[in-house]
PDB file of C-alpha atoms in Angstrom:
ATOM      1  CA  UNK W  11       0.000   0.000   0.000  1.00  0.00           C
ATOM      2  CA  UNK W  12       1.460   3.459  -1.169  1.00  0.00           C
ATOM      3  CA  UNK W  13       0.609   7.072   0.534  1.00  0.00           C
ATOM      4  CA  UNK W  14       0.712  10.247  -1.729  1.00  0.00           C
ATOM      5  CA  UNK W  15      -0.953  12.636   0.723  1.00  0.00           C
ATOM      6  CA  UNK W  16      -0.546  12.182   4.132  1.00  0.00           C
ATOM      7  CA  UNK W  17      -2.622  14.226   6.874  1.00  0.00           C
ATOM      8  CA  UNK W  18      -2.010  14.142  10.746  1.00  0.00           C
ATOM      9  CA  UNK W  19      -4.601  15.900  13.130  1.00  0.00           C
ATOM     10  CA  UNK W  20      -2.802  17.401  15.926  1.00  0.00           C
ATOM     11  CA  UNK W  21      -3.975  19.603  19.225  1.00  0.00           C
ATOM     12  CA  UNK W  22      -0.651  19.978  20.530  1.00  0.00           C
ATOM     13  CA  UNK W  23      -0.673  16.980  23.132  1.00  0.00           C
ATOM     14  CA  UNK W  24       2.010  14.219  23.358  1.00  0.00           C
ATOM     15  CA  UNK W  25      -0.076  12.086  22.094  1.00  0.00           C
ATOM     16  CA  UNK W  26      -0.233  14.224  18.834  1.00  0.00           C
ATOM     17  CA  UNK W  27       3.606  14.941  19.643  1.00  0.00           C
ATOM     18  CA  UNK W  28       3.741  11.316  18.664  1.00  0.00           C
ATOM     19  CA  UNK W  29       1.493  11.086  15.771  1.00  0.00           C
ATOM     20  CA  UNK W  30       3.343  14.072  14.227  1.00  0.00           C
ATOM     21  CA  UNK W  31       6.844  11.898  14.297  1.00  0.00           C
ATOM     22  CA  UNK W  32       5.125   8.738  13.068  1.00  0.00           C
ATOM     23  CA  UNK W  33       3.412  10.548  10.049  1.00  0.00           C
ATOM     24  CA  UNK W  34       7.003  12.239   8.878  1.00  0.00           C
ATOM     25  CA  UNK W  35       8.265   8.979   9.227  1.00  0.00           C
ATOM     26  CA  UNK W  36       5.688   7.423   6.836  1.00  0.00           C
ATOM     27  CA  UNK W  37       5.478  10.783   4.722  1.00  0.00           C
ATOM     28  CA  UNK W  38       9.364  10.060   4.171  1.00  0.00           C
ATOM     29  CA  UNK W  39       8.845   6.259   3.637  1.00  0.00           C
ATOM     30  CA  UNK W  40       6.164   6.923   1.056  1.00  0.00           C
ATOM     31  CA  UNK W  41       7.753  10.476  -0.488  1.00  0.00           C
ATOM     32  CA  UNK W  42       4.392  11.518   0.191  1.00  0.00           C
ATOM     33  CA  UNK W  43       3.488  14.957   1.229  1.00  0.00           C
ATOM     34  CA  UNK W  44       1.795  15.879   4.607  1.00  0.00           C
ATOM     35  CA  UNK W  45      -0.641  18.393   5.593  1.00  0.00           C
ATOM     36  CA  UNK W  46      -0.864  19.207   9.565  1.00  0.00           C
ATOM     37  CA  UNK W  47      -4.585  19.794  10.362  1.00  0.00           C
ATOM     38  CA  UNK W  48      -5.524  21.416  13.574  1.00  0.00           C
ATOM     39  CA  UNK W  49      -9.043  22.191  14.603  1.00  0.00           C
ATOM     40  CA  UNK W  50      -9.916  25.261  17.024  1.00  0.00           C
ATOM     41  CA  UNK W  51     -12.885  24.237  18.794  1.00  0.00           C
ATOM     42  CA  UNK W  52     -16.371  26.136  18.935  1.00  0.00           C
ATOM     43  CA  UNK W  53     -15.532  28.933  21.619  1.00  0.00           C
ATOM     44  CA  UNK W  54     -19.213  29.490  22.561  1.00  0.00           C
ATOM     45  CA  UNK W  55     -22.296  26.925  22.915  1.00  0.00           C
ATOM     46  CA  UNK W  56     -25.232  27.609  20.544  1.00  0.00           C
ATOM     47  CA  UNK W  57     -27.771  28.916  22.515  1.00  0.00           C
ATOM     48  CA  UNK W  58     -31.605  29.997  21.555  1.00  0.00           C
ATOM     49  CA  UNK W  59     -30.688  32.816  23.688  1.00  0.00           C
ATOM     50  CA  UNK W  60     -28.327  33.734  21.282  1.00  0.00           C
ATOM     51  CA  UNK W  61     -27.779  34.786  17.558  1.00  0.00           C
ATOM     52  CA  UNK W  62     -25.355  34.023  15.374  1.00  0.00           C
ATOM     53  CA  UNK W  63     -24.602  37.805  15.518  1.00  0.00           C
ATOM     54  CA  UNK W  64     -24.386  38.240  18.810  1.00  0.00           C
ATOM     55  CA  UNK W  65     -22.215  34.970  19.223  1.00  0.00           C
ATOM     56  CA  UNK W  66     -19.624  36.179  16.147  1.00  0.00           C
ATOM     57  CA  UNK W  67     -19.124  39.741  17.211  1.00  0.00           C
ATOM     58  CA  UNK W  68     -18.464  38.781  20.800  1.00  0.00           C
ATOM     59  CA  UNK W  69     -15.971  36.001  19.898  1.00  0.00           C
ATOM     60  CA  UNK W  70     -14.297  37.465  16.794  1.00  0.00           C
ATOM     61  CA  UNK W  71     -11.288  39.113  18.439  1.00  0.00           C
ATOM     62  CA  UNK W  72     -10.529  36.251  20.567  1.00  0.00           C
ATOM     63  CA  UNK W  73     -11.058  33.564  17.834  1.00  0.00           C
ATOM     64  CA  UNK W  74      -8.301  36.163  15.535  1.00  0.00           C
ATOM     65  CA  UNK W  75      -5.723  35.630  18.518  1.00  0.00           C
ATOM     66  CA  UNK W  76      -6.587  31.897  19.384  1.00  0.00           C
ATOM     67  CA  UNK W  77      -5.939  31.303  15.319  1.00  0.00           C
ATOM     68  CA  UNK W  78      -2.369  33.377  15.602  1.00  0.00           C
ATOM     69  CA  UNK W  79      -1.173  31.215  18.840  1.00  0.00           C
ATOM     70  CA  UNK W  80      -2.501  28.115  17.068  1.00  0.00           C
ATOM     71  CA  UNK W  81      -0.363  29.566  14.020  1.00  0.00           C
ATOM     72  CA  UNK W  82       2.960  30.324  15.917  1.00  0.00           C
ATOM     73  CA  UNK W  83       2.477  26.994  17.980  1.00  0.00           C
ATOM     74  CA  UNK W  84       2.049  24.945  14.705  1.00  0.00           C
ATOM     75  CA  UNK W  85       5.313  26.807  13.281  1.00  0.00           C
ATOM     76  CA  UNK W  86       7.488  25.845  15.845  1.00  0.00           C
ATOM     77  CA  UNK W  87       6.422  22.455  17.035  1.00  0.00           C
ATOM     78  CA  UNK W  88       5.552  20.755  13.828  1.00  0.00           C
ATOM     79  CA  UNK W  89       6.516  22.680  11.112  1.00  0.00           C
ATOM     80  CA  UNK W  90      10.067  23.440  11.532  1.00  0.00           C
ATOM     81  CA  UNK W  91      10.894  19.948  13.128  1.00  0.00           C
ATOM     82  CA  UNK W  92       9.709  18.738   9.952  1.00  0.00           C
ATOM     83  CA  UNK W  93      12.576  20.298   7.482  1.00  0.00           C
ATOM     84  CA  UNK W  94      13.083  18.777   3.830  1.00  0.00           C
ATOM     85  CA  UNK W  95       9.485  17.112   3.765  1.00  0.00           C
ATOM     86  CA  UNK W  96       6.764  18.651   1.741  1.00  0.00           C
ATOM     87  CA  UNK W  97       4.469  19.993   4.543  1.00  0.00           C
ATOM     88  CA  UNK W  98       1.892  22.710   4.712  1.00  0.00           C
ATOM     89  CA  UNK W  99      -0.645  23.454   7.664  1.00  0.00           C
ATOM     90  CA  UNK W 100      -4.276  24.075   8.122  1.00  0.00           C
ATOM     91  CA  UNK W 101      -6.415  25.398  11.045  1.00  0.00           C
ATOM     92  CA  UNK W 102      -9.819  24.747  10.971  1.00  0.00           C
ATOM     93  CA  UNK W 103     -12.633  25.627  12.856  1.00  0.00           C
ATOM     94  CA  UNK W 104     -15.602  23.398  14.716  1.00  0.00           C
ATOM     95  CA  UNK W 105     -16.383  20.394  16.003  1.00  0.00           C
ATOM     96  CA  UNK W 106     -12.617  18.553  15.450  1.00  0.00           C
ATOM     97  CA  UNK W 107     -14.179  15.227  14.265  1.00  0.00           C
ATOM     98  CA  UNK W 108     -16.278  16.692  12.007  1.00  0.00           C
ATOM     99  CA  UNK W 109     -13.874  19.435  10.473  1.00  0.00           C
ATOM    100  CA  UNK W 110     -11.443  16.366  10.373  1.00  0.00           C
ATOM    101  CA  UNK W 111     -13.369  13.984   8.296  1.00  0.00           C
ATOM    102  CA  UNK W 112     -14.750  16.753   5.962  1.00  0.00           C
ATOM    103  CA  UNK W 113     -10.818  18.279   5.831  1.00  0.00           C
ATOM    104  CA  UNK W 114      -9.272  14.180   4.820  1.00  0.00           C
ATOM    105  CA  UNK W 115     -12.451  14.126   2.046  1.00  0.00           C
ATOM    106  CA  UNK W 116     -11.905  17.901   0.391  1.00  0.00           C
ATOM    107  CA  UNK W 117      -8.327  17.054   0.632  1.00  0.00           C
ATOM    108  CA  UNK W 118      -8.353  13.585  -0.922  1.00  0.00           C
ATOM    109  CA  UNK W 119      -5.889  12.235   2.005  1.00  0.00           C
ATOM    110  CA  UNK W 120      -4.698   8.504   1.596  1.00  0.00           C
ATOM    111  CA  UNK W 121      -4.077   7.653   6.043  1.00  0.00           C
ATOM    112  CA  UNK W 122      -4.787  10.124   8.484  1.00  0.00           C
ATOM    113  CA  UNK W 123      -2.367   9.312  11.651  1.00  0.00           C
ATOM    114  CA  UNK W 124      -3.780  10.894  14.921  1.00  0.00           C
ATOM    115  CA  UNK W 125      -3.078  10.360  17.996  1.00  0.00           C
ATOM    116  CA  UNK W 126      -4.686   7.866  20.516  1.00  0.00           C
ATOM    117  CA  UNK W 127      -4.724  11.134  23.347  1.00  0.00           C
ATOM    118  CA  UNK W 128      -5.380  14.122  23.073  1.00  0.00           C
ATOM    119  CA  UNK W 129      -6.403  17.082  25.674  1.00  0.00           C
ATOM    120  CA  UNK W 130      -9.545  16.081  25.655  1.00  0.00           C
ATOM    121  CA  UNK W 131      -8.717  14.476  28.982  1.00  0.00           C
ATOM    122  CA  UNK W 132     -12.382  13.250  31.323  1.00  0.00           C
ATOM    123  CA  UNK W 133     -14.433  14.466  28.680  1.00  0.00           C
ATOM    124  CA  UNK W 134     -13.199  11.297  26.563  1.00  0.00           C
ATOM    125  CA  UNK W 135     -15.495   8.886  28.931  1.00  0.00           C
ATOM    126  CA  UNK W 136     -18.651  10.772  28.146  1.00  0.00           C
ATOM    127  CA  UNK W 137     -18.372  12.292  24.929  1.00  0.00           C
ATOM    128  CA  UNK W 138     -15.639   9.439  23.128  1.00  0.00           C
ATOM    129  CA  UNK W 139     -12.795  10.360  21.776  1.00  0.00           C
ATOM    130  CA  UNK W 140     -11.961  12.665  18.385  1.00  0.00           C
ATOM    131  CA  UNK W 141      -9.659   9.593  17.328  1.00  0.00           C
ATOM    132  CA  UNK W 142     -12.647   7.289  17.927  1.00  0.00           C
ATOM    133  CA  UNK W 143     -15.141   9.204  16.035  1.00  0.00           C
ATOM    134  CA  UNK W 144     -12.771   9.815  13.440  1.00  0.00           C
ATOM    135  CA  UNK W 145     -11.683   6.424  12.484  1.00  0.00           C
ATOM    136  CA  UNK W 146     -15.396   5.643  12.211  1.00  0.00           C
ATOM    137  CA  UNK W 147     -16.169   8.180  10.135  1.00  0.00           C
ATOM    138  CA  UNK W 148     -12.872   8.648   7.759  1.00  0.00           C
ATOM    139  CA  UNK W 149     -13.158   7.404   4.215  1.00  0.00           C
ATOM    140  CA  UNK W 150      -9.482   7.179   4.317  1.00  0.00           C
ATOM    141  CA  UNK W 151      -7.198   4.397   6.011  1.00  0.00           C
ATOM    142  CA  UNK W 152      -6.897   6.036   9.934  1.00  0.00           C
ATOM    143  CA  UNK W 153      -3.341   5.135  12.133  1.00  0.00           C
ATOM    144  CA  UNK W 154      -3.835   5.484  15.696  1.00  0.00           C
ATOM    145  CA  UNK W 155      -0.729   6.159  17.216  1.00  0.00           C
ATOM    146  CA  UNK W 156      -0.788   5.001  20.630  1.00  0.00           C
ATOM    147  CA  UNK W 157       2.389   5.239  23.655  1.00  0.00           C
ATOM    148  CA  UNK W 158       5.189   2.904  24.468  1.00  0.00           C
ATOM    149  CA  UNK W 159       3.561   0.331  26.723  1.00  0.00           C
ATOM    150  CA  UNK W 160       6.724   1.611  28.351  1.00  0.00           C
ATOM    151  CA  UNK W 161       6.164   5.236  28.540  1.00  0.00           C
ATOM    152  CA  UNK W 162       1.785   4.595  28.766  1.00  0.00           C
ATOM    153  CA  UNK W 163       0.316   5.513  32.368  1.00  0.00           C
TER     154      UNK W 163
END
């Protein structure tokens, strides 16, 4: 099985730490290229109380500087680490399975590698985790990169 286009979700955890190494590793293997996807959560919860408005003037400013940190922090851990392989960046907005799944389909990605944990932390047990929902979802081969039984705890 050959890769030409490579994505790996990250959210700036170790566990995406990991899947980061594994996909240049595979993008390298396969002379594929990789795109970095990260998704910036919805900052407010819909609310009938609430119009869209109201919701996008109050959050526009801090959704500006959450997508330049998100920018700078994609830059230096990811990017730069990842010298000599064809590798370009995207930061999307929503729900991170969803905005994953559409992102691998628009994009026509071969394997997705994410990360078995993310920061997601307790929320995992009741809501299930974005690499769960993901590899359900994905038209594309999905690699969950999981820890070391060594370095797991």
């Amino acid at each position: 099985m050959s890769f030409a286009r490579i994505a790996v979700a990250v959210d700036f955890s170790a566990g995406a730490d990991l899947a980061m190494r594994t996909a240049l590793d595979l993008t390298r293997h396969h002379g594929a290229q990789l795109l970095v996807v990260h998704v910036i959560p919805p900052l407010v919860t819909p609310s009938p109380l609430l119009d869209d408005f109201m919701v996008n003037q109050a959050t526009m400013g801090l959704r500006e500087n959450l997508r330049g940190s998100c920018r700078a922090e994609l830059d230096r851990r990811y990017l730069k680490p990842a010298e000599g392989v064809p590798v370009q960046a995207r930061i999307l907005e929503g729900d991170p399975a969803r905005e994953i799944v559409a992102f691998t389909n628009q994009e026509k990605i071969d394997l997705l590698v994410v990360g078995s944990t993310g920061l997601s932390g307790r929320a995992e047990v009741v809501f299930g985790s974005v690499a769960a929902k993901v590899a359900r979802r994905a038209s594309c081969s999905v690699m969950v990169v999981r820890k070391p039984p060594d370095e797991a705890a």
